[in-house]
Amino acid sequence: MNFNSLSYLLFLAANVVLYFLLPPRWRNGLLLVSSYFFYMCWNPKYALLMLLSTGVTYACGLLVDRSVWGKRRLWLAASLVLNLGILFFFKYFNFVSSLVARSLALAGLSVAAPSLDVLLPVGISFYTFQALGYTIDVYRRDVPAERNFLDYALFVSFFPQLVAGPIERSGNILHQLKETHPFRLENLRDGLLPVLWGLMKKMVLADNLAVLVNTVYQAPGERTGAELALATAAFAFQIYCDFSAYSDIARGSAKMLGFDLMENFRCPYLATSIQDFWRRWHISLSTWFKDYLYFPLGGSRCSKGRHLINLMIVFAVSGLWHGAALTFVAWGLLNGLYQVISQLLDPLRKKWYALLHLRQDHPAVKAVKAVCTFGLTCLAWVLFRADSLSDALTVFKALARLPLTGLNGSVANLGLSVPALVLLGVLCAALLALDWLITEKKLAARVNRTLVPRYAVYFVLLVMILLFGSYGEGYDPQDFVYFQF
């Protein structure tokens, strides 16, 4: 049941109506049943896997909280080992097996790599990290252990953010599950706008940009540097529109029920450095790694060399979290390398600013830095999108020859018509401006406070979805990109 399907909209509407018709003591039960039904629409068997993860972290949380046998660290370790073991089995076993076999082959040993014929459960990385974050919070005494199993099970499985985040924190959600949420018309109003905004970004921008990206990247060796540069920039907007759309719809859906989910994106393509980009992109995951991996490793409160190693470790793990492939690991390492180089060059950069009498907050300087950051981010996206390291290398080689190459034949070879390409370009530029207005100028809140502008925006978004969206008879709603993680 995809967010961009009629079945989900009907499912959401039914939940909102029933939630507020039921007595408060039955509401969490409704949401729990609905959340498991929502997940079982992909594969009913894997709902048992989520239930197992829920049971393990719930029990370990109680054991940690009560210091059973005086072994708090033992129960924390048990939760980590069991949950990460499940994640490894389903997501990483075949990858590691293949990697070991190839390494042995380089050493002259021929070994057949064992392989498991299992499907990757949808959203397993998201709900596993959310559950582990809870156990760690209990261990740190940041939150008390949850006694009510049904409330905890709903915390892990809450359907708006179950499959692709945001990866919520126990301190933000568990207390909301204990509260009574009266029906408020403003919650429906405040939730509807991000749902429509998200559907527009997904159906109009992401799914149409995917046509161009998939056409070019399916055979990068046959494409010119200009075509690959265009497709890479298109992918940067595709994955942003796709993923941020999911987060918008998730936050809007939860808001209709009275719940507030954390912000997951904040104008990432207006970032003025790679470090700034990661403060704005997939905020729930970035802060998860910061709190539960980077700080325990020592963070920046250590020697300079160890600090840089910590950064590389975090980004390598982040890349591996995204996918069991060397391309994702390389993508993570490249982003880590960007930050390492930036920190090493920081003293020199400050000297140049002083020498040229430039202020770092000058609009022109910030604009140049934003363009450079976007360019570096796009180079990293090549590794994220390419099907293999060899394909990524092909793309990099073509981009290196970019000044010498143009489009190979007509624009029609890119999978989209010229008017469609122009429209998508205009909409992507408009998206950056609207993102800034929504985030920095609270545009959504202003629109929701006024009657005529609010319904005008609703109308415009619906018209855009109907005129330019990917849907209709025979249309298979495209999965969100992050479903594979």
Coordinates of C-alpha atoms in Angstrom, one line a residue:
M1 CA 0.0 0.0 0.0
N2 CA 1.9 3.0 -1.3
F3 CA 1.4 6.5 -0.1
N4 CA 0.8 7.6 -3.7
S5 CA -2.2 5.2 -4.1
L6 CA -5.9 5.6 -3.8
S7 CA -6.0 2.7 -1.4
Y8 CA -3.7 4.5 1.1
L9 CA -5.8 7.7 1.0
L10 CA -8.9 5.7 1.8
F11 CA -7.0 3.8 4.5
L12 CA -5.9 7.1 6.0
A13 CA -9.4 8.6 5.9
A14 CA -10.9 5.5 7.5
N15 CA -8.3 5.6 10.3
V16 CA -8.8 9.3 11.0
V17 CA -12.6 8.9 11.2
L18 CA -12.5 5.8 13.4
Y19 CA -9.8 7.2 15.6
F20 CA -11.9 10.1 16.7
L21 CA -15.1 8.1 16.9
L22 CA -13.7 5.5 19.3
P23 CA -13.2 6.1 23.0
P24 CA -9.6 7.2 23.8
R25 CA -8.8 3.9 25.5
W26 CA -9.4 2.0 22.2
R27 CA -7.5 4.4 19.9
N28 CA -4.0 3.0 20.2
G29 CA -5.4 -0.5 19.6
L30 CA -7.0 0.7 16.4
L31 CA -3.7 2.3 15.2
L32 CA -1.7 -0.8 16.1
V33 CA -4.0 -3.1 14.2
S34 CA -4.0 -0.6 11.2
S35 CA -0.2 -0.4 11.3
Y36 CA 0.2 -4.1 11.1
F37 CA -2.4 -4.4 8.4
F38 CA -0.5 -1.6 6.5
Y39 CA 2.8 -3.5 6.8
M40 CA 1.2 -6.9 5.9
C41 CA 0.0 -5.4 2.6
W42 CA 3.6 -6.0 1.4
N43 CA 4.3 -9.4 2.9
P44 CA 2.2 -10.8 5.8
K45 CA 5.0 -13.1 7.0
Y46 CA 7.4 -10.3 7.7
A47 CA 5.0 -8.7 10.2
L48 CA 6.2 -11.6 12.5
L49 CA 9.7 -10.4 12.0
M50 CA 8.8 -6.9 13.1
L51 CA 6.9 -8.4 16.1
L52 CA 10.0 -10.3 17.0
S53 CA 12.1 -7.2 17.0
T54 CA 9.5 -5.4 19.0
G55 CA 9.3 -8.2 21.6
V56 CA 13.1 -8.4 21.9
T57 CA 13.7 -4.6 22.4
Y58 CA 10.6 -4.4 24.7
A59 CA 11.9 -7.2 27.0
C60 CA 15.5 -5.9 26.9
G61 CA 14.3 -2.4 27.7
L62 CA 12.6 -3.7 30.9
L63 CA 15.6 -5.8 31.9
V64 CA 18.0 -2.9 31.4
D65 CA 15.7 -0.5 33.3
R66 CA 15.4 -2.9 36.3
S67 CA 19.1 -3.9 36.2
V68 CA 18.2 -7.6 36.3
W69 CA 21.2 -9.5 37.7
G70 CA 23.0 -6.2 37.8
K71 CA 23.8 -6.7 34.1
R72 CA 22.4 -3.6 32.3
R73 CA 25.1 -3.7 29.7
L74 CA 24.4 -7.4 29.0
W75 CA 20.8 -6.8 28.2
L76 CA 21.7 -3.8 26.0
A77 CA 24.2 -6.1 24.1
A78 CA 21.6 -8.8 23.7
S79 CA 19.2 -6.3 22.1
L80 CA 21.9 -5.0 19.8
V81 CA 23.1 -8.5 18.8
L82 CA 19.7 -10.0 18.2
N83 CA 18.3 -7.1 16.2
L84 CA 21.5 -6.4 14.2
G85 CA 21.7 -10.2 13.6
I86 CA 18.3 -10.2 12.1
L87 CA 19.2 -7.2 9.9
F88 CA 22.4 -8.9 8.9
F89 CA 20.7 -12.1 7.9
F90 CA 18.1 -10.5 5.7
K91 CA 20.1 -7.6 4.3
Y92 CA 23.8 -8.3 4.4
F93 CA 24.5 -12.1 4.4
N94 CA 24.6 -12.4 0.6
F95 CA 26.7 -9.3 0.3
V96 CA 29.3 -10.4 2.8
S97 CA 29.3 -13.9 1.4
S98 CA 30.0 -12.7 -2.1
L99 CA 32.6 -10.2 -0.8
V100 CA 34.4 -13.0 1.1
A101 CA 34.3 -15.3 -2.0
R102 CA 35.8 -12.6 -4.2
S103 CA 38.5 -11.8 -1.7
L104 CA 39.5 -15.5 -1.5
A105 CA 39.4 -15.7 -5.4
L106 CA 42.0 -12.9 -5.4
A107 CA 44.1 -15.0 -3.1
G108 CA 43.9 -17.9 -5.6
L109 CA 41.2 -19.8 -3.7
S110 CA 38.0 -20.7 -5.5
V111 CA 35.1 -20.9 -3.1
A112 CA 31.4 -21.0 -4.1
A113 CA 29.7 -18.2 -2.2
P114 CA 26.6 -19.4 -0.2
S115 CA 23.5 -17.4 -1.0
L116 CA 20.2 -17.0 0.8
D117 CA 17.0 -16.8 -1.3
V118 CA 15.2 -14.3 1.0
L119 CA 13.4 -11.0 0.2
L120 CA 14.5 -7.9 2.0
P121 CA 11.7 -6.9 4.4
V122 CA 10.3 -3.5 3.6
G123 CA 11.5 -0.8 6.1
I124 CA 13.6 -3.3 8.2
S125 CA 16.5 -0.8 8.6
F126 CA 14.1 1.9 9.7
Y127 CA 12.1 0.1 12.4
T128 CA 15.2 -1.8 13.6
F129 CA 17.1 1.5 14.2
Q130 CA 14.1 3.0 15.9
A131 CA 13.7 0.1 18.2
L132 CA 17.5 0.0 19.0
G133 CA 17.4 3.7 19.7
Y134 CA 14.8 3.1 22.3
T135 CA 16.9 0.4 24.1
I136 CA 19.9 2.7 24.1
D137 CA 17.8 5.6 25.5
V138 CA 16.6 3.3 28.3
Y139 CA 20.2 2.2 29.0
R140 CA 21.3 5.8 29.2
R141 CA 18.3 6.6 31.4
D142 CA 17.1 9.2 28.9
V143 CA 13.6 7.6 29.0
P144 CA 12.1 5.1 31.4
A145 CA 11.3 1.6 30.0
E146 CA 7.8 1.4 28.5
R147 CA 5.6 -1.0 30.6
N148 CA 2.6 -1.1 28.2
F149 CA 3.6 -3.6 25.4
L150 CA 0.8 -2.4 23.1
D151 CA 2.0 1.2 23.3
Y152 CA 5.5 0.2 22.6
A153 CA 4.5 -2.0 19.7
L154 CA 2.7 1.0 18.2
F155 CA 5.8 3.1 18.7
V156 CA 7.8 0.7 16.6
S157 CA 5.1 0.1 13.9
F158 CA 3.2 3.5 13.7
F159 CA 2.1 3.3 10.0
P160 CA 2.8 6.9 8.8
Q161 CA 6.6 6.5 9.5
L162 CA 7.0 2.8 9.6
V163 CA 8.4 2.0 6.1
A164 CA 10.7 4.9 5.4
G165 CA 10.9 7.1 8.4
P166 CA 11.5 9.5 9.9
I167 CA 13.3 7.3 12.4
E168 CA 11.6 8.6 15.5
R169 CA 13.0 8.9 19.0
S170 CA 11.3 7.3 22.0
G171 CA 11.4 10.7 23.8
N172 CA 9.3 12.3 21.1
I173 CA 6.6 9.6 20.4
L174 CA 6.1 7.5 23.5
H175 CA 4.6 10.3 25.6
Q176 CA 2.3 11.3 22.7
L177 CA 0.9 7.7 22.7
K178 CA -0.1 8.3 26.4
E179 CA -1.9 11.6 25.6
T180 CA -5.5 12.0 24.5
H181 CA -5.8 13.7 21.2
P182 CA -9.1 15.5 20.8
F183 CA -10.4 16.1 17.3
R184 CA -9.2 19.4 16.0
L185 CA -10.1 20.8 12.6
E186 CA -6.7 22.6 12.5
N187 CA -4.9 19.3 12.7
L188 CA -6.8 18.1 9.6
R189 CA -6.0 21.4 7.9
D190 CA -2.3 21.3 8.9
G191 CA -2.0 17.7 7.9
L192 CA -3.7 17.9 4.5
L193 CA -1.2 20.5 3.1
P194 CA 2.0 18.4 3.6
V195 CA 0.1 15.3 2.2
L196 CA -0.8 17.2 -1.0
W197 CA 2.6 18.8 -1.2
G198 CA 4.3 15.4 -0.8
L199 CA 2.0 13.7 -3.4
M200 CA 2.8 16.5 -5.9
K201 CA 6.6 16.1 -5.3
K202 CA 6.4 12.3 -5.7
M203 CA 3.9 12.0 -8.6
V204 CA 4.8 15.1 -10.6
L205 CA 8.5 15.6 -10.0
A206 CA 10.1 12.4 -8.7
D207 CA 8.3 9.9 -10.9
N208 CA 8.8 11.9 -14.1
L209 CA 12.4 12.6 -13.3
A210 CA 12.9 8.9 -12.8
V211 CA 12.1 8.3 -16.5
L212 CA 15.0 10.5 -17.5
V213 CA 17.4 9.0 -14.9
N214 CA 16.5 5.4 -15.6
T215 CA 16.8 5.9 -19.3
V216 CA 20.3 7.3 -19.1
Y217 CA 21.7 5.2 -16.2
Q218 CA 20.6 1.8 -17.6
A219 CA 23.5 2.0 -20.1
P220 CA 25.9 4.7 -19.0
G221 CA 28.6 3.5 -21.4
E222 CA 26.4 4.6 -24.3
R223 CA 25.9 8.1 -23.0
T224 CA 27.8 11.3 -23.3
G225 CA 29.1 13.4 -20.4
A226 CA 26.4 16.0 -20.9
E227 CA 23.6 13.4 -20.8
L228 CA 25.1 11.8 -17.7
A229 CA 25.5 15.2 -16.0
L230 CA 21.8 16.1 -16.8
A231 CA 20.7 12.7 -15.5
T232 CA 22.8 13.0 -12.3
A233 CA 21.4 16.4 -11.5
A234 CA 17.9 15.0 -12.3
F235 CA 18.6 12.1 -9.9
A236 CA 19.6 14.6 -7.2
F237 CA 16.1 16.1 -7.4
Q238 CA 14.4 12.8 -8.0
I239 CA 15.7 11.3 -4.7
Y240 CA 15.1 14.4 -2.8
C241 CA 11.5 14.8 -4.1
D242 CA 10.9 11.1 -3.6
F243 CA 12.2 10.8 0.0
S244 CA 11.1 14.2 1.3
A245 CA 7.6 13.5 -0.2
Y246 CA 7.4 10.4 1.9
S247 CA 8.4 12.3 5.0
D248 CA 5.9 15.1 4.2
I249 CA 3.0 12.6 3.7
A250 CA 4.1 10.7 6.9
R251 CA 4.1 13.9 8.9
G252 CA 0.8 15.1 7.4
S253 CA -0.8 11.7 8.0
A254 CA 0.3 11.7 11.7
K255 CA -0.8 15.3 12.2
M256 CA -4.3 14.5 11.1
L257 CA -4.4 12.0 14.0
G258 CA -2.9 14.6 16.4
F259 CA 0.7 13.3 16.4
D260 CA 3.8 15.4 15.7
L261 CA 6.7 13.7 13.9
M262 CA 10.2 15.1 13.6
E263 CA 11.3 17.2 10.7
N264 CA 13.4 15.1 8.3
F265 CA 14.6 17.7 5.6
R266 CA 15.5 21.3 5.8
C267 CA 16.3 22.8 2.3
P268 CA 19.3 20.4 1.8
Y269 CA 20.2 21.8 -1.7
L270 CA 20.7 25.2 -0.2
A271 CA 23.4 23.9 2.1
T272 CA 26.7 25.8 1.9
S273 CA 29.0 22.8 2.9
I274 CA 28.8 19.1 3.0
Q275 CA 28.6 19.2 6.7
D276 CA 25.7 21.6 6.4
F277 CA 24.1 19.3 3.9
W278 CA 24.1 16.4 6.4
R279 CA 22.4 18.7 9.0
R280 CA 19.6 19.2 6.5
W281 CA 19.3 15.8 4.7
H282 CA 17.6 12.8 6.3
I283 CA 17.9 14.5 9.7
S284 CA 16.4 11.6 11.7
L285 CA 19.1 9.2 10.4
S286 CA 21.9 11.8 10.6
T287 CA 21.1 12.6 14.2
W288 CA 20.7 8.9 15.0
F289 CA 24.2 8.1 13.9
K290 CA 25.5 11.2 15.7
D291 CA 23.9 10.3 19.0
Y292 CA 24.4 6.5 18.9
L293 CA 27.6 6.0 17.0
Y294 CA 29.6 9.3 16.5
F295 CA 29.5 10.4 20.1
P296 CA 30.2 7.0 21.6
L297 CA 33.2 6.8 19.3
G298 CA 34.5 10.0 20.9
G299 CA 33.0 12.5 18.4
S300 CA 35.2 15.6 18.2
R301 CA 36.3 15.4 21.8
C302 CA 39.5 13.6 21.0
S303 CA 42.7 14.0 19.0
K304 CA 42.3 15.5 15.5
G305 CA 43.3 12.2 13.8
R306 CA 40.9 10.2 15.9
H307 CA 38.1 12.7 15.1
L308 CA 38.7 12.3 11.4
I309 CA 38.7 8.5 11.7
N310 CA 35.4 8.8 13.6
L311 CA 33.9 10.7 10.8
M312 CA 35.0 8.1 8.2
I313 CA 33.6 5.3 10.3
V314 CA 30.2 7.0 10.7
F315 CA 29.9 7.7 7.0
A316 CA 31.0 4.2 6.0
V317 CA 28.4 2.7 8.3
S318 CA 25.8 5.2 6.9
G319 CA 26.6 4.0 3.4
L320 CA 26.3 0.4 4.4
W321 CA 23.0 1.1 6.1
H322 CA 21.6 2.4 2.8
G323 CA 22.4 -0.8 0.9
A324 CA 24.3 -4.0 0.8
A325 CA 26.6 -3.0 -2.1
L326 CA 30.0 -1.6 -2.6
T327 CA 28.5 1.4 -4.4
F328 CA 26.7 2.5 -1.2
V329 CA 29.9 2.0 1.0
A330 CA 31.9 4.1 -1.5
W331 CA 29.1 6.7 -1.5
G332 CA 29.4 6.9 2.3
L333 CA 33.2 7.0 2.3
L334 CA 33.2 9.8 -0.3
N335 CA 30.9 11.9 1.8
G336 CA 33.1 11.3 4.8
L337 CA 36.2 12.2 2.8
Y338 CA 34.5 15.5 1.8
Q339 CA 34.2 16.4 5.5
V340 CA 37.7 15.3 6.3
I341 CA 39.2 17.4 3.5
S342 CA 37.0 20.3 4.5
Q343 CA 38.2 20.2 8.1
L344 CA 41.9 19.9 7.0
L345 CA 41.5 22.9 4.7
D346 CA 39.5 25.0 7.2
P347 CA 42.5 27.0 8.5
L348 CA 43.6 27.8 4.9
R349 CA 40.1 28.7 3.9
K350 CA 39.8 31.2 6.8
K351 CA 43.1 32.8 5.7
W352 CA 41.9 33.2 2.2
Y353 CA 38.7 34.9 3.4
A354 CA 40.7 37.3 5.6
L355 CA 43.1 38.0 2.7
L356 CA 40.3 38.7 0.3
H357 CA 38.3 40.6 2.9
L358 CA 35.3 38.3 2.3
R359 CA 32.6 37.6 4.8
Q360 CA 31.5 34.0 4.9
D361 CA 27.9 35.1 5.4
H362 CA 27.9 37.4 2.4
P363 CA 25.1 36.4 0.0
A364 CA 27.4 36.0 -3.0
V365 CA 29.8 33.8 -1.0
K366 CA 27.0 31.7 0.3
A367 CA 25.6 31.3 -3.3
V368 CA 29.0 30.1 -4.6
K369 CA 29.4 27.7 -1.7
A370 CA 25.8 26.3 -2.2
V371 CA 26.6 25.7 -5.9
C372 CA 29.9 24.0 -5.1
T373 CA 28.2 21.9 -2.4
F374 CA 25.4 20.8 -4.8
G375 CA 28.1 19.8 -7.4
L376 CA 30.0 17.7 -4.9
T377 CA 26.7 16.1 -3.7
C378 CA 25.8 15.2 -7.3
L379 CA 29.2 13.5 -7.8
A380 CA 28.5 11.4 -4.7
W381 CA 25.0 10.6 -6.0
V382 CA 26.6 8.9 -9.0
L383 CA 27.8 6.2 -6.6
F384 CA 24.4 6.0 -5.0
R385 CA 22.5 5.6 -8.3
A386 CA 25.0 3.5 -10.4
D387 CA 24.3 -0.2 -10.5
S388 CA 27.9 -1.1 -9.9
L389 CA 31.3 0.5 -9.2
S390 CA 32.3 -0.1 -12.9
D391 CA 29.2 1.8 -14.0
A392 CA 30.0 4.6 -11.6
L393 CA 33.6 4.8 -12.9
T394 CA 32.1 5.0 -16.5
V395 CA 30.0 7.9 -15.4
F396 CA 32.9 9.7 -13.8
K397 CA 35.1 9.2 -16.9
A398 CA 32.3 10.7 -19.1
L399 CA 31.8 13.6 -16.7
A400 CA 35.6 14.3 -16.8
R401 CA 35.2 14.7 -20.6
L402 CA 32.1 16.9 -20.2
P403 CA 33.5 20.0 -22.0
L404 CA 34.2 17.9 -25.1
T405 CA 30.8 16.2 -25.4
G406 CA 27.2 17.2 -25.9
L407 CA 23.9 15.4 -26.3
N408 CA 24.0 12.2 -28.3
G409 CA 21.3 12.8 -30.9
S410 CA 17.9 14.3 -30.0
V411 CA 16.6 15.1 -26.6
A412 CA 13.9 12.4 -27.2
N413 CA 16.7 9.8 -26.5
L414 CA 16.5 10.9 -22.8
G415 CA 13.0 9.5 -22.4
L416 CA 11.2 12.8 -22.0
S417 CA 9.9 15.4 -24.5
V418 CA 11.5 18.9 -24.6
P419 CA 8.4 20.6 -23.1
A420 CA 8.5 18.0 -20.2
L421 CA 12.2 18.6 -19.6
V422 CA 11.7 22.4 -19.5
L423 CA 8.7 22.1 -17.2
L424 CA 10.6 19.8 -14.8
G425 CA 13.5 22.2 -14.8
V426 CA 11.2 25.1 -13.9
L427 CA 9.5 23.1 -11.2
C428 CA 12.8 22.0 -9.7
A429 CA 13.9 25.7 -9.5
A430 CA 10.6 26.7 -8.0
L431 CA 10.9 23.8 -5.5
L432 CA 14.1 25.3 -4.1
A433 CA 12.4 28.7 -3.7
L434 CA 9.3 27.2 -2.1
D435 CA 11.4 25.0 0.2
W436 CA 13.2 28.1 1.5
L437 CA 9.9 29.9 2.0
I438 CA 8.3 26.9 3.8
T439 CA 11.3 26.3 6.1
E440 CA 12.6 29.8 6.7
K441 CA 9.5 31.9 6.3
K442 CA 6.9 29.5 7.7
L443 CA 4.9 29.7 4.4
A444 CA 2.8 26.6 5.2
A445 CA 1.7 28.0 8.5
R446 CA 0.8 31.4 6.9
V447 CA -1.2 29.7 4.1
N448 CA -3.1 27.5 6.6
R449 CA -4.1 30.6 8.6
T450 CA -6.0 32.2 5.7
L451 CA -9.0 30.8 4.0
V452 CA -8.7 31.8 0.4
P453 CA -4.9 31.2 -0.1
R454 CA -5.3 27.8 1.7
Y455 CA -7.9 26.5 -0.7
A456 CA -6.1 28.1 -3.7
V457 CA -3.0 26.2 -2.8
Y458 CA -5.0 23.0 -2.4
F459 CA -6.5 23.6 -5.8
V460 CA -3.2 24.3 -7.5
L461 CA -1.6 21.2 -6.0
L462 CA -4.5 19.0 -7.0
V463 CA -4.5 20.4 -10.6
M464 CA -0.8 19.8 -10.9
I465 CA -1.2 16.2 -9.7
L466 CA -4.1 15.5 -12.1
L467 CA -2.4 17.2 -15.1
F468 CA 1.2 16.2 -14.7
G469 CA 1.2 13.4 -12.2
S470 CA 2.1 9.7 -13.0
Y471 CA -1.1 7.8 -12.4
G472 CA -4.1 6.3 -14.2
E473 CA -5.3 3.0 -15.6
G474 CA -2.5 0.5 -15.9
Y475 CA -0.2 2.7 -13.8
D476 CA 1.6 0.9 -11.1
P477 CA 2.4 3.4 -8.3
Q478 CA 6.1 3.6 -8.1
D479 CA 7.7 2.5 -4.8
F480 CA 9.5 5.2 -2.9
V481 CA 13.3 5.0 -3.4
Y482 CA 14.0 4.4 0.3
F483 CA 11.7 1.4 0.5
Q484 CA 14.7 -0.7 -0.5
F485 CA 16.6 0.3 2.6

